[in-house]
Short mmCIF file of C-alpha atoms in Angstrom, two decimals:
data_model
loop_
_atom_site.label_atom_id
_atom_site.label_comp_id
_atom_site.label_asym_id
_atom_site.label_seq_id
_atom_site.Cartn_x
_atom_site.Cartn_y
_atom_site.Cartn_z
CA UNK A 1 88.30 20.59 -13.91
CA UNK A 2 86.85 22.50 -10.99
CA UNK A 3 89.75 22.04 -8.59
CA UNK A 4 92.38 24.72 -9.04
CA UNK A 5 96.02 23.65 -8.83
CA UNK A 6 98.21 25.30 -6.23
CA UNK A 7 100.62 27.29 -8.34
CA UNK A 8 102.24 29.66 -5.84
CA UNK A 9 105.93 29.73 -5.17
CA UNK A 10 104.93 29.78 -1.63
CA UNK A 11 103.85 26.27 -1.67
CA UNK A 12 106.92 27.91 -0.49
CA UNK A 13 109.67 27.63 2.01
CA UNK A 14 108.44 29.24 5.09
CA UNK A 15 110.02 27.33 7.96
CA UNK A 16 112.83 24.98 8.68
CA UNK A 17 111.67 21.38 9.04
CA UNK A 18 111.37 20.01 12.57
CA UNK A 19 113.89 17.54 13.90
CA UNK A 20 113.34 14.31 12.05
CA UNK A 21 111.79 11.22 13.51
CA UNK A 22 112.82 9.13 10.51
CA UNK A 23 114.78 10.79 7.74
CA UNK A 24 115.08 9.40 4.24
CA UNK A 25 117.65 11.20 2.18
CA UNK A 26 119.41 14.51 2.42
CA UNK A 27 119.60 15.86 -1.14
CA UNK A 28 116.84 18.21 -2.25
CA UNK A 29 117.70 18.47 -5.92
CA UNK A 30 118.20 15.72 -8.44
CA UNK A 31 121.18 16.37 -10.69
CA UNK A 32 121.47 12.74 -11.77
CA UNK A 33 118.94 10.03 -12.48
CA UNK A 34 118.61 7.99 -9.28
CA UNK A 35 117.53 4.37 -9.34
CA UNK A 36 114.56 3.61 -7.07
CA UNK A 37 115.40 1.10 -4.33
CA UNK A 38 112.15 -0.77 -5.04
CA UNK A 39 109.78 -1.19 -7.99
CA UNK A 40 108.76 2.23 -9.33
CA UNK A 41 105.61 3.80 -8.00
CA UNK A 42 102.63 4.88 -10.05
CA UNK A 43 102.04 8.48 -9.00
CA UNK A 44 99.26 10.91 -9.87
CA UNK A 45 99.55 14.62 -9.09
CA UNK A 46 96.09 16.08 -8.52
CA UNK A 47 96.36 19.83 -9.08
CA UNK A 48 99.65 20.02 -10.95
CA UNK A 49 100.78 23.56 -10.26
CA UNK A 50 104.30 24.58 -9.30
CA UNK A 51 104.66 22.30 -6.28
CA UNK A 52 103.19 19.21 -7.92
CA UNK A 53 105.06 19.74 -11.19
CA UNK A 54 108.42 20.16 -9.45
CA UNK A 55 108.15 17.05 -7.32
CA UNK A 56 106.47 15.14 -10.15
CA UNK A 57 109.35 15.97 -12.48
CA UNK A 58 111.95 14.70 -10.01
CA UNK A 59 110.00 11.49 -9.53
CA UNK A 60 109.58 10.98 -13.28
CA UNK A 61 113.32 11.52 -13.83
CA UNK A 62 113.93 8.77 -11.28
CA UNK A 63 111.85 6.27 -13.24
CA UNK A 64 108.45 6.49 -11.58
CA UNK A 65 105.28 6.57 -13.70
CA UNK A 66 103.92 10.06 -13.06
CA UNK A 67 100.67 11.56 -14.36
CA UNK A 68 100.11 15.29 -13.90
CA UNK A 69 96.47 16.39 -13.63
CA UNK A 70 96.04 20.09 -14.22
CA UNK A 71 94.79 22.92 -16.37
CA UNK A 72 94.39 22.48 -20.15
CA UNK A 73 97.18 24.88 -21.15
CA UNK A 74 99.71 23.05 -18.97
CA UNK A 75 98.49 19.63 -20.04
CA UNK A 76 98.70 20.47 -23.74
CA UNK A 77 102.25 21.80 -23.36
CA UNK A 78 103.38 18.76 -21.35
CA UNK A 79 101.84 16.32 -23.81
CA UNK A 80 103.57 18.06 -26.70
CA UNK A 81 107.03 18.58 -25.23
CA UNK A 82 107.21 17.11 -21.74
CA UNK A 83 107.48 19.27 -18.63
CA UNK A 84 110.30 21.80 -18.68
CA UNK A 85 112.14 21.55 -15.35
CA UNK A 86 114.40 24.53 -14.71
CA UNK A 87 116.65 24.72 -11.62
CA UNK A 88 119.96 26.33 -10.72
CA UNK A 89 121.83 23.34 -12.20
CA UNK A 90 119.66 21.92 -14.97
CA UNK A 91 117.14 22.84 -17.64
CA UNK A 92 115.49 19.91 -19.40
CA UNK A 93 112.23 18.57 -20.77
CA UNK A 94 110.92 15.68 -18.67
CA UNK A 95 108.55 13.34 -20.52
CA UNK A 96 105.49 12.33 -18.50
CA UNK A 97 101.77 11.77 -18.83
CA UNK A 98 99.36 14.66 -18.34
CA UNK A 99 95.58 14.91 -18.19
CA UNK A 100 92.78 17.31 -17.27
CA UNK A 101 90.50 14.54 -15.99
CA UNK A 102 90.62 13.62 -12.27
CA UNK A 103 89.86 10.04 -13.35
CA UNK A 104 93.54 9.88 -14.37
CA UNK A 105 94.34 9.00 -10.72
CA UNK A 106 93.10 5.51 -11.61
CA UNK A 107 95.74 2.88 -10.82
CA UNK A 108 98.02 5.22 -8.86
CA UNK A 109 99.80 3.93 -5.76
CA UNK A 110 100.19 7.50 -4.48
CA UNK A 111 98.11 10.58 -5.23
CA UNK A 112 99.98 13.80 -4.50
CA UNK A 113 97.10 16.09 -3.63
CA UNK A 114 98.20 19.65 -4.49
CA UNK A 115 95.00 21.61 -5.13
CA UNK A 116 94.26 24.93 -3.47
CA UNK A 117 92.84 24.57 0.04
CA UNK A 118 89.63 26.20 -1.20
CA UNK A 119 89.11 23.21 -3.54
CA UNK A 120 89.95 20.37 -1.15
CA UNK A 121 86.53 18.76 -0.73
CA UNK A 122 85.55 19.16 -4.39
CA UNK A 123 88.80 17.62 -5.60
CA UNK A 124 88.54 14.76 -3.11
CA UNK A 125 85.05 13.97 -4.38
CA UNK A 126 86.32 14.05 -7.98
CA UNK A 127 89.04 11.47 -7.39
CA UNK A 128 87.14 9.25 -4.92
CA UNK A 129 85.48 6.90 -7.45
CA UNK A 130 88.76 6.37 -9.30
CA UNK A 131 91.19 5.62 -6.46
CA UNK A 132 92.85 2.21 -6.46
CA UNK A 133 92.41 0.08 -3.32
CA UNK A 134 95.02 1.10 -0.76
CA UNK A 135 96.16 4.18 -2.70
CA UNK A 136 97.76 6.78 -0.43
CA UNK A 137 96.46 10.33 -0.74
CA UNK A 138 99.32 12.62 0.29
CA UNK A 139 98.21 16.22 0.88
CA UNK A 140 100.82 18.85 -0.07
CA UNK A 141 98.90 22.05 0.62
CA UNK A 142 98.88 25.27 2.58
CA UNK A 143 96.78 25.21 5.73
CA UNK A 144 96.68 22.71 8.57
CA UNK A 145 93.48 20.68 8.16
CA UNK A 146 93.40 19.53 4.53
CA UNK A 147 94.15 15.92 5.40
CA UNK A 148 91.21 15.90 7.81
CA UNK A 149 88.96 17.41 5.17
CA UNK A 150 90.04 14.83 2.56
CA UNK A 151 89.51 12.07 5.12
CA UNK A 152 86.04 13.49 5.74
CA UNK A 153 85.20 12.84 2.07
CA UNK A 154 86.99 9.52 1.59
CA UNK A 155 86.25 8.02 5.00
CA UNK A 156 88.37 5.04 5.98
CA UNK A 157 88.47 3.54 2.51
CA UNK A 158 91.88 5.04 1.68
CA UNK A 159 94.87 6.14 3.76
CA UNK A 160 95.40 9.90 3.87
CA UNK A 161 98.60 11.53 5.15
CA UNK A 162 99.54 15.19 5.42
CA UNK A 163 102.91 16.42 4.20
CA UNK A 164 104.56 19.72 5.04
CA UNK A 165 106.19 21.24 1.95
CA UNK A 166 109.37 23.33 2.03
CA UNK A 167 110.07 24.48 -1.51
CA UNK A 168 110.09 27.68 -3.57
CA UNK A 169 108.85 27.12 -7.10
CA UNK A 170 106.77 28.88 -9.75
CA UNK A 171 105.07 28.09 -13.01
CA UNK A 172 107.06 30.18 -15.49
CA UNK A 173 104.67 29.35 -18.32
CA UNK A 174 102.54 26.48 -19.64
CA UNK A 175 104.44 23.25 -19.05
CA UNK A 176 107.38 25.10 -17.46
CA UNK A 177 108.23 24.87 -13.75
CA UNK A 178 111.07 26.92 -12.25
CA UNK A 179 112.72 25.96 -8.96
CA UNK A 180 114.08 28.69 -6.68
CA UNK A 181 115.19 26.74 -3.62
CA UNK A 182 114.87 23.83 -1.22
CA UNK A 183 112.61 20.85 -1.78
CA UNK A 184 111.87 18.88 1.39
CA UNK A 185 108.83 17.06 2.70
CA UNK A 186 107.80 16.11 6.25
CA UNK A 187 105.27 13.28 6.02
CA UNK A 188 102.78 11.97 8.55
CA UNK A 189 102.84 8.24 9.38
CA UNK A 190 100.66 5.95 7.26
CA UNK A 191 100.88 2.36 6.00
CA UNK A 192 102.77 3.60 2.91
CA UNK A 193 104.71 6.56 4.32
CA UNK A 194 107.97 4.67 4.86
CA UNK A 195 107.99 3.36 1.29
CA UNK A 196 107.10 6.79 -0.07
CA UNK A 197 109.87 8.48 1.92
CA UNK A 198 112.47 6.01 0.66
CA UNK A 199 111.33 6.26 -2.96
CA UNK A 200 111.17 10.05 -2.83
CA UNK A 201 114.65 10.13 -1.29
CA UNK A 202 116.01 8.07 -4.15
CA UNK A 203 114.51 10.65 -6.52
CA UNK A 204 116.41 13.47 -4.82
CA UNK A 205 113.59 14.69 -2.57
CA UNK A 206 114.62 14.93 1.08
CA UNK A 207 111.77 13.34 3.03
CA UNK A 208 111.23 12.50 6.66
CA UNK A 209 108.41 10.95 8.65
CA UNK A 210 107.27 12.77 11.77
CA UNK A 211 104.61 12.02 14.35
CA UNK A 212 104.16 15.78 14.86
CA UNK A 213 103.21 16.83 11.35
CA UNK A 214 100.32 18.80 12.83
CA UNK A 215 102.81 20.95 14.75
CA UNK A 216 104.97 21.34 11.65
CA UNK A 217 101.92 22.40 9.61
CA UNK A 218 101.17 25.01 12.27
CA UNK A 219 104.77 26.25 12.13
CA UNK A 220 104.34 26.83 8.40
CA UNK A 221 100.89 28.35 8.98
CA UNK A 222 102.36 30.92 11.36
CA UNK A 223 104.88 32.03 8.76
CA UNK A 224 102.25 32.18 6.05
CA UNK A 225 100.05 34.27 8.33
CA UNK A 226 102.97 36.58 9.11
CA UNK A 227 103.83 37.40 5.49
CA UNK A 228 101.18 36.31 3.00
CA UNK A 229 98.47 38.87 3.70
CA UNK A 230 100.79 41.86 4.06
CA UNK A 231 102.67 40.92 0.90
CA UNK A 232 99.34 40.56 -0.91
CA UNK A 233 97.87 43.86 0.25
CA UNK A 234 101.07 45.79 -0.51
CA UNK A 235 102.04 43.70 -3.57
CA UNK A 236 105.59 43.78 -2.23
CA UNK A 237 108.22 41.06 -1.61
CA UNK A 238 109.23 40.07 1.90
CA UNK A 239 112.53 41.94 2.01
CA UNK A 240 110.97 45.26 1.07
CA UNK A 241 108.06 44.75 3.44
CA UNK A 242 110.17 44.45 6.58
CA UNK A 243 112.00 47.67 5.73
CA UNK A 244 108.72 49.59 6.02
CA UNK A 245 108.25 51.21 9.46
CA UNK A 246 105.73 49.33 11.59
CA UNK A 247 105.57 46.15 9.48
CA UNK A 248 107.86 44.17 11.78
CA UNK A 249 105.63 45.08 14.73
CA UNK A 250 102.50 43.93 12.87
CA UNK A 251 104.23 40.65 11.98
CA UNK A 252 105.19 40.17 15.63
CA UNK A 253 101.56 40.72 16.67
CA UNK A 254 100.34 38.19 14.07
CA UNK A 255 102.83 35.59 15.30
CA UNK A 256 101.92 36.17 18.95
CA UNK A 257 98.22 35.64 18.19
CA UNK A 258 98.93 32.47 16.20
CA UNK A 259 101.08 31.01 18.95
CA UNK A 260 98.44 31.83 21.57
CA UNK A 261 95.76 30.06 19.54
CA UNK A 262 98.00 27.05 18.95
CA UNK A 263 98.83 26.75 22.64
CA UNK A 264 95.15 26.99 23.62
CA UNK A 265 94.35 24.38 20.98
CA UNK A 266 96.93 21.93 22.33
CA UNK A 267 99.28 22.19 19.34
CA UNK A 268 103.00 21.70 19.98
CA UNK A 269 104.88 23.77 17.41
CA UNK A 270 108.48 22.60 16.94
CA UNK A 271 111.48 24.89 16.61
CA UNK A 272 111.91 28.62 17.14
CA UNK A 273 109.10 30.13 15.11
CA UNK A 274 110.14 33.72 15.87
CA UNK A 275 113.61 33.10 14.48
CA UNK A 276 112.14 31.37 11.43
CA UNK A 277 109.93 34.39 10.74
CA UNK A 278 112.95 36.69 10.84
CA UNK A 279 114.99 34.40 8.57
CA UNK A 280 112.39 34.40 5.81
CA UNK A 281 112.78 38.06 4.94
CA UNK A 282 116.56 37.69 4.93
CA UNK A 283 116.70 34.42 2.98
CA UNK A 284 113.90 35.20 0.49
CA UNK A 285 113.92 39.01 0.14
CA UNK A 286 112.53 38.95 -3.40
CA UNK A 287 109.76 36.42 -2.73
CA UNK A 288 106.13 37.43 -3.26
CA UNK A 289 103.62 35.40 -1.30
CA UNK A 290 101.22 33.00 -3.02
CA UNK A 291 98.38 35.21 -1.81
CA UNK A 292 99.99 38.23 -3.47
CA UNK A 293 100.26 36.31 -6.74
CA UNK A 294 96.66 35.16 -6.54
CA UNK A 295 95.40 38.71 -6.04
CA UNK A 296 97.62 40.06 -8.81
CA UNK A 297 95.96 37.55 -11.18
CA UNK A 298 92.47 38.34 -9.93
CA UNK A 299 92.14 34.83 -8.44
CA UNK A 300 90.61 33.82 -5.09
CA UNK A 301 93.29 33.26 -2.47
CA UNK A 302 93.68 30.75 0.36
CA UNK A 303 93.40 33.46 3.02
CA UNK A 304 90.40 31.73 4.66
CA UNK A 305 92.72 28.81 5.39
CA UNK A 306 95.56 31.01 6.67
CA UNK A 307 94.76 34.09 8.79
CA UNK A 308 91.07 33.24 8.51
CA UNK A 309 91.69 29.81 10.00
CA UNK A 310 93.52 31.35 12.96
CA UNK A 311 90.55 33.67 13.52
CA UNK A 312 88.17 30.69 13.41
CA UNK A 313 90.24 28.59 15.82
CA UNK A 314 90.73 31.62 18.06
CA UNK A 315 86.96 31.91 18.43
CA UNK A 316 86.71 28.22 19.24
CA UNK A 317 89.36 28.33 21.99
CA UNK A 318 88.57 31.80 23.36
CA UNK A 319 91.64 33.67 22.09
CA UNK A 320 91.24 37.13 20.55
CA UNK A 321 92.93 37.57 17.15
CA UNK A 322 92.32 41.20 16.09
CA UNK A 323 95.41 41.58 13.89
CA UNK A 324 94.82 38.33 12.01
CA UNK A 325 91.16 39.32 11.64
CA UNK A 326 92.08 42.70 10.15
CA UNK A 327 94.49 41.16 7.65
CA UNK A 328 92.00 38.46 6.70
CA UNK A 329 89.23 41.01 6.07
CA UNK A 330 91.52 43.36 4.12
CA UNK A 331 92.61 40.55 1.80
CA UNK A 332 88.96 39.57 1.26
CA UNK A 333 88.21 43.18 0.27
CA UNK A 334 91.16 43.26 -2.13
CA UNK A 335 90.05 39.90 -3.59
CA UNK A 336 86.79 41.49 -4.66
CA UNK A 337 88.36 44.62 -6.15
CA UNK A 338 91.24 42.79 -7.84
CA UNK A 339 88.85 40.23 -9.28
CA UNK A 340 86.70 42.98 -10.75
CA UNK A 341 89.78 44.75 -12.12
CA UNK A 342 91.03 41.52 -13.69
CA UNK A 343 87.66 40.86 -15.33
CA UNK A 344 87.65 44.43 -16.68
CA UNK A 345 91.18 43.88 -18.06
CA UNK A 346 90.10 40.69 -19.84
CA UNK A 347 87.02 42.39 -21.31
CA UNK A 348 89.18 45.26 -22.56
CA UNK A 349 91.68 42.81 -24.05
CA UNK A 350 88.88 40.89 -25.78
CA UNK A 351 87.49 44.09 -27.32
CA UNK A 352 90.90 45.02 -28.73
#
């Protein structure tokens, strides 16, 4: 399928969730099989990378009918043995359906939309003809405008709601998801959001509904902009980065530009973003950003939807963003060189 799944650990945990408007559940890891409070949902995960597989596994353990839609290697492994879910407290194979065809969203009550931001419109077009009437498309992606972009494809025929994701996960191999921490969602209001939040809560996923999801998405965007590009360029984890002279000052400049753009754009960002930025390096010192992992694999990153998005919005609202621009351009340069290096590696491997 043309839409790439989001497989970075940094679907990751950048910021603390905002104060809840309506909270459903407090546990973020399922250690027992919870009974749904209502009839089970039919759930499709479009772009089943680390984020989608982790949440999909918890929902399947709770009795929901989950179909993972992803890459062939993952699908084959899941069909053969189930999805291996590995956390600090459990390691088990979770049986569930898996497919490579976007048409597998057919009949789903909820589509968890987890593709890379670069693939949003293409993936939305792929699932559009197969969506059941009234199916909720829940976007769980980096960036702040994916729900609007999905809505631009689907129109008013289906409800679309953004969700802010706070989780650290990785794909440890085909059909194998490893959880490193947290696991909360902040969901925008929609006709089905309350039901989804309750059902997800019963599955061990802390979920809340907020009328300021846009602000929460921006809070996460700021943290991604602060760390992702620098981690990618240096190929270093957060803890080591901030020990390098000058890096903390660059991060502070990135954050200041992001906040200035948000304010000029009328975005109300909840919480203390500066404190959240500082906490990340301390709480996740060994974490490599999703952008760093993409570049290490020779894959295109989501940088256009992170620092690049801030540059774009800065132009629109008249705010200069020179530090974000520099990081965005540097990552684009590294994308080209790392992609060429990766292709050369594959050719060499094939010859051997």
